[in-house]
């Protein structure tokens, strides 16, 4: 049992798990902000056209209320969250590309192939060390 708890401790305190936990907590807090934006600002603005609160739009079919206004509000929430996540990922990818470009500069070759014996020799060699041929390059 002690080994089980030790393994769980190592798993839970690993960097990726902690990063994921922080991301979930921040995502939940951010979702509350987006929900408030849609519910308190965007829905009332759209509701101006419907002459009612957008969340209160309901269709009654055979005694069952279908809250399509609430559904549309949730769709707007999703679109805003998806757009913001897209922009964050796009920004992170751009940052990763900036760091990658510095490292991806091709290095100057340090060796070349002898045209006579096809052995690998230093780039500045004037004579092949393997076949002793004079190199014209």
PDB file of C-alpha atoms in Angstrom:
ATOM      1  CA  UNK A   1       0.000   0.000   0.000  1.00  0.00           C
ATOM      2  CA  UNK A   2       2.894   2.341   0.772  1.00  0.00           C
ATOM      3  CA  UNK A   3       4.343   1.774  -2.709  1.00  0.00           C
ATOM      4  CA  UNK A   4       0.933   2.573  -4.237  1.00  0.00           C
ATOM      5  CA  UNK A   5       0.787   5.937  -2.440  1.00  0.00           C
ATOM      6  CA  UNK A   6       4.387   6.688  -3.441  1.00  0.00           C
ATOM      7  CA  UNK A   7       3.559   6.026  -7.104  1.00  0.00           C
ATOM      8  CA  UNK A   8       0.446   8.189  -6.835  1.00  0.00           C
ATOM      9  CA  UNK A   9       2.464  11.011  -5.247  1.00  0.00           C
ATOM     10  CA  UNK A  10       5.035  10.856  -8.072  1.00  0.00           C
ATOM     11  CA  UNK A  11       2.237  10.911 -10.649  1.00  0.00           C
ATOM     12  CA  UNK A  12       0.303  13.764  -9.036  1.00  0.00           C
ATOM     13  CA  UNK A  13       3.331  15.970  -8.541  1.00  0.00           C
ATOM     14  CA  UNK A  14       4.684  15.458 -12.030  1.00  0.00           C
ATOM     15  CA  UNK A  15       4.888  18.715 -13.999  1.00  0.00           C
ATOM     16  CA  UNK A  16       2.263  17.844 -16.627  1.00  0.00           C
ATOM     17  CA  UNK A  17      -0.409  16.998 -14.061  1.00  0.00           C
ATOM     18  CA  UNK A  18       0.177  20.230 -12.155  1.00  0.00           C
ATOM     19  CA  UNK A  19       0.072  22.244 -15.394  1.00  0.00           C
ATOM     20  CA  UNK A  20      -3.184  20.553 -16.334  1.00  0.00           C
ATOM     21  CA  UNK A  21      -4.689  21.326 -12.922  1.00  0.00           C
ATOM     22  CA  UNK A  22      -3.732  25.003 -13.206  1.00  0.00           C
ATOM     23  CA  UNK A  23      -5.171  25.090 -16.737  1.00  0.00           C
ATOM     24  CA  UNK A  24      -8.480  23.618 -15.607  1.00  0.00           C
ATOM     25  CA  UNK A  25      -8.786  26.092 -12.730  1.00  0.00           C
ATOM     26  CA  UNK A  26      -7.950  29.091 -14.918  1.00  0.00           C
ATOM     27  CA  UNK A  27     -10.263  27.765 -17.641  1.00  0.00           C
ATOM     28  CA  UNK A  28     -13.131  27.515 -15.164  1.00  0.00           C
ATOM     29  CA  UNK A  29     -12.564  31.065 -13.960  1.00  0.00           C
ATOM     30  CA  UNK A  30     -12.287  32.313 -17.526  1.00  0.00           C
ATOM     31  CA  UNK A  31     -15.478  30.506 -18.472  1.00  0.00           C
ATOM     32  CA  UNK A  32     -17.311  32.460 -15.765  1.00  0.00           C
ATOM     33  CA  UNK A  33     -16.075  35.693 -17.365  1.00  0.00           C
ATOM     34  CA  UNK A  34     -17.206  34.605 -20.837  1.00  0.00           C
ATOM     35  CA  UNK A  35     -20.581  33.459 -19.463  1.00  0.00           C
ATOM     36  CA  UNK A  36     -21.061  36.856 -17.846  1.00  0.00           C
ATOM     37  CA  UNK A  37     -20.048  38.631 -21.067  1.00  0.00           C
ATOM     38  CA  UNK A  38     -22.603  36.683 -23.084  1.00  0.00           C
ATOM     39  CA  UNK A  39     -25.384  36.669 -20.483  1.00  0.00           C
ATOM     40  CA  UNK A  40     -25.030  40.262 -19.262  1.00  0.00           C
ATOM     41  CA  UNK A  41     -23.866  42.113 -22.391  1.00  0.00           C
ATOM     42  CA  UNK A  42     -24.269  40.205 -25.656  1.00  0.00           C
ATOM     43  CA  UNK A  43     -27.640  38.556 -24.965  1.00  0.00           C
ATOM     44  CA  UNK A  44     -29.346  41.815 -23.916  1.00  0.00           C
ATOM     45  CA  UNK A  45     -27.982  43.514 -27.050  1.00  0.00           C
ATOM     46  CA  UNK A  46     -29.362  40.716 -29.218  1.00  0.00           C
ATOM     47  CA  UNK A  47     -32.541  40.833 -27.122  1.00  0.00           C
ATOM     48  CA  UNK A  48     -33.102  44.396 -28.333  1.00  0.00           C
ATOM     49  CA  UNK A  49     -34.155  42.888 -31.658  1.00  0.00           C
ATOM     50  CA  UNK A  50     -36.438  40.335 -29.983  1.00  0.00           C
ATOM     51  CA  UNK A  51     -37.835  42.967 -27.573  1.00  0.00           C
ATOM     52  CA  UNK A  52     -37.200  40.598 -24.626  1.00  0.00           C
ATOM     53  CA  UNK A  53     -34.324  39.093 -22.678  1.00  0.00           C
ATOM     54  CA  UNK A  54     -32.628  36.701 -25.044  1.00  0.00           C
ATOM     55  CA  UNK A  55     -32.431  33.928 -22.415  1.00  0.00           C
ATOM     56  CA  UNK A  56     -36.203  34.089 -21.950  1.00  0.00           C
ATOM     57  CA  UNK A  57     -37.033  33.165 -25.557  1.00  0.00           C
ATOM     58  CA  UNK A  58     -39.139  30.001 -25.326  1.00  0.00           C
ATOM     59  CA  UNK A  59     -41.352  28.016 -27.682  1.00  0.00           C
ATOM     60  CA  UNK A  60     -44.155  25.997 -26.107  1.00  0.00           C
ATOM     61  CA  UNK A  61     -44.867  22.784 -28.016  1.00  0.00           C
ATOM     62  CA  UNK A  62     -47.582  20.513 -26.581  1.00  0.00           C
ATOM     63  CA  UNK A  63     -47.043  21.947 -23.107  1.00  0.00           C
ATOM     64  CA  UNK A  64     -43.241  21.567 -23.183  1.00  0.00           C
ATOM     65  CA  UNK A  65     -41.077  24.692 -23.037  1.00  0.00           C
ATOM     66  CA  UNK A  66     -38.176  24.653 -25.475  1.00  0.00           C
ATOM     67  CA  UNK A  67     -35.685  27.298 -24.356  1.00  0.00           C
ATOM     68  CA  UNK A  68     -34.013  28.110 -27.661  1.00  0.00           C
ATOM     69  CA  UNK A  69     -32.770  31.488 -26.358  1.00  0.00           C
ATOM     70  CA  UNK A  70     -30.763  29.756 -23.643  1.00  0.00           C
ATOM     71  CA  UNK A  71     -29.419  27.293 -26.209  1.00  0.00           C
ATOM     72  CA  UNK A  72     -28.309  30.095 -28.531  1.00  0.00           C
ATOM     73  CA  UNK A  73     -26.640  31.810 -25.555  1.00  0.00           C
ATOM     74  CA  UNK A  74     -24.671  28.634 -24.860  1.00  0.00           C
ATOM     75  CA  UNK A  75     -23.693  28.372 -28.526  1.00  0.00           C
ATOM     76  CA  UNK A  76     -22.396  31.968 -28.376  1.00  0.00           C
ATOM     77  CA  UNK A  77     -20.436  31.048 -25.211  1.00  0.00           C
ATOM     78  CA  UNK A  78     -18.892  28.093 -27.027  1.00  0.00           C
ATOM     79  CA  UNK A  79     -17.946  30.138 -30.090  1.00  0.00           C
ATOM     80  CA  UNK A  80     -16.283  32.817 -27.951  1.00  0.00           C
ATOM     81  CA  UNK A  81     -14.371  30.227 -25.885  1.00  0.00           C
ATOM     82  CA  UNK A  82     -13.298  28.323 -29.015  1.00  0.00           C
ATOM     83  CA  UNK A  83     -12.120  31.547 -30.667  1.00  0.00           C
ATOM     84  CA  UNK A  84     -10.119  32.594 -27.615  1.00  0.00           C
ATOM     85  CA  UNK A  85      -8.537  29.146 -27.291  1.00  0.00           C
ATOM     86  CA  UNK A  86      -7.718  29.247 -31.022  1.00  0.00           C
ATOM     87  CA  UNK A  87      -6.025  32.632 -30.594  1.00  0.00           C
ATOM     88  CA  UNK A  88      -4.057  31.403 -27.556  1.00  0.00           C
ATOM     89  CA  UNK A  89      -2.847  28.292 -29.386  1.00  0.00           C
ATOM     90  CA  UNK A  90      -1.985  30.355 -32.450  1.00  0.00           C
ATOM     91  CA  UNK A  91       0.044  32.747 -30.278  1.00  0.00           C
ATOM     92  CA  UNK A  92       1.823  29.903 -28.489  1.00  0.00           C
ATOM     93  CA  UNK A  93       2.672  28.263 -31.812  1.00  0.00           C
ATOM     94  CA  UNK A  94       4.088  31.551 -33.076  1.00  0.00           C
ATOM     95  CA  UNK A  95       6.236  31.857 -29.960  1.00  0.00           C
ATOM     96  CA  UNK A  96       7.441  28.283 -30.438  1.00  0.00           C
ATOM     97  CA  UNK A  97       8.299  29.032 -34.075  1.00  0.00           C
ATOM     98  CA  UNK A  98      10.351  32.072 -33.053  1.00  0.00           C
ATOM     99  CA  UNK A  99      12.490  29.924 -30.783  1.00  0.00           C
ATOM    100  CA  UNK A 100      12.728  27.166 -33.377  1.00  0.00           C
ATOM    101  CA  UNK A 101      13.952  29.411 -36.209  1.00  0.00           C
ATOM    102  CA  UNK A 102      17.086  30.331 -34.277  1.00  0.00           C
ATOM    103  CA  UNK A 103      17.991  26.688 -33.809  1.00  0.00           C
ATOM    104  CA  UNK A 104      17.039  25.569 -37.321  1.00  0.00           C
ATOM    105  CA  UNK A 105      19.746  27.578 -39.083  1.00  0.00           C
ATOM    106  CA  UNK A 106      21.571  24.992 -41.173  1.00  0.00           C
ATOM    107  CA  UNK A 107      25.169  24.502 -40.111  1.00  0.00           C
ATOM    108  CA  UNK A 108      27.966  24.817 -42.603  1.00  0.00           C
ATOM    109  CA  UNK A 109      29.100  21.382 -43.770  1.00  0.00           C
ATOM    110  CA  UNK A 110      32.407  20.253 -42.256  1.00  0.00           C
ATOM    111  CA  UNK A 111      32.978  17.309 -44.581  1.00  0.00           C
ATOM    112  CA  UNK A 112      32.658  16.461 -48.254  1.00  0.00           C
ATOM    113  CA  UNK A 113      32.789  13.299 -50.347  1.00  0.00           C
ATOM    114  CA  UNK A 114      35.873  12.472 -52.407  1.00  0.00           C
ATOM    115  CA  UNK A 115      34.740  12.189 -56.046  1.00  0.00           C
ATOM    116  CA  UNK A 116      37.240   9.362 -56.694  1.00  0.00           C
ATOM    117  CA  UNK A 117      36.829   6.945 -53.776  1.00  0.00           C
ATOM    118  CA  UNK A 118      33.578   8.350 -52.300  1.00  0.00           C
ATOM    119  CA  UNK A 119      35.097   8.571 -48.803  1.00  0.00           C
ATOM    120  CA  UNK A 120      34.154  11.317 -46.406  1.00  0.00           C
ATOM    121  CA  UNK A 121      36.938  13.879 -45.975  1.00  0.00           C
ATOM    122  CA  UNK A 122      37.275  17.328 -44.341  1.00  0.00           C
ATOM    123  CA  UNK A 123      35.792  20.167 -46.379  1.00  0.00           C
ATOM    124  CA  UNK A 124      39.134  22.040 -46.623  1.00  0.00           C
ATOM    125  CA  UNK A 125      41.136  19.009 -47.801  1.00  0.00           C
ATOM    126  CA  UNK A 126      43.041  19.364 -51.077  1.00  0.00           C
ATOM    127  CA  UNK A 127      44.133  15.724 -51.150  1.00  0.00           C
ATOM    128  CA  UNK A 128      42.060  12.680 -50.205  1.00  0.00           C
ATOM    129  CA  UNK A 129      43.464  10.908 -47.148  1.00  0.00           C
ATOM    130  CA  UNK A 130      42.048   7.569 -48.339  1.00  0.00           C
ATOM    131  CA  UNK A 131      43.007   7.377 -52.024  1.00  0.00           C
ATOM    132  CA  UNK A 132      45.591  10.244 -52.130  1.00  0.00           C
ATOM    133  CA  UNK A 133      43.894  11.826 -55.163  1.00  0.00           C
ATOM    134  CA  UNK A 134      44.400  15.521 -55.768  1.00  0.00           C
ATOM    135  CA  UNK A 135      41.105  17.368 -55.333  1.00  0.00           C
ATOM    136  CA  UNK A 136      40.439  20.182 -57.756  1.00  0.00           C
ATOM    137  CA  UNK A 137      37.822  21.928 -55.569  1.00  0.00           C
TER     138      UNK A 137
END
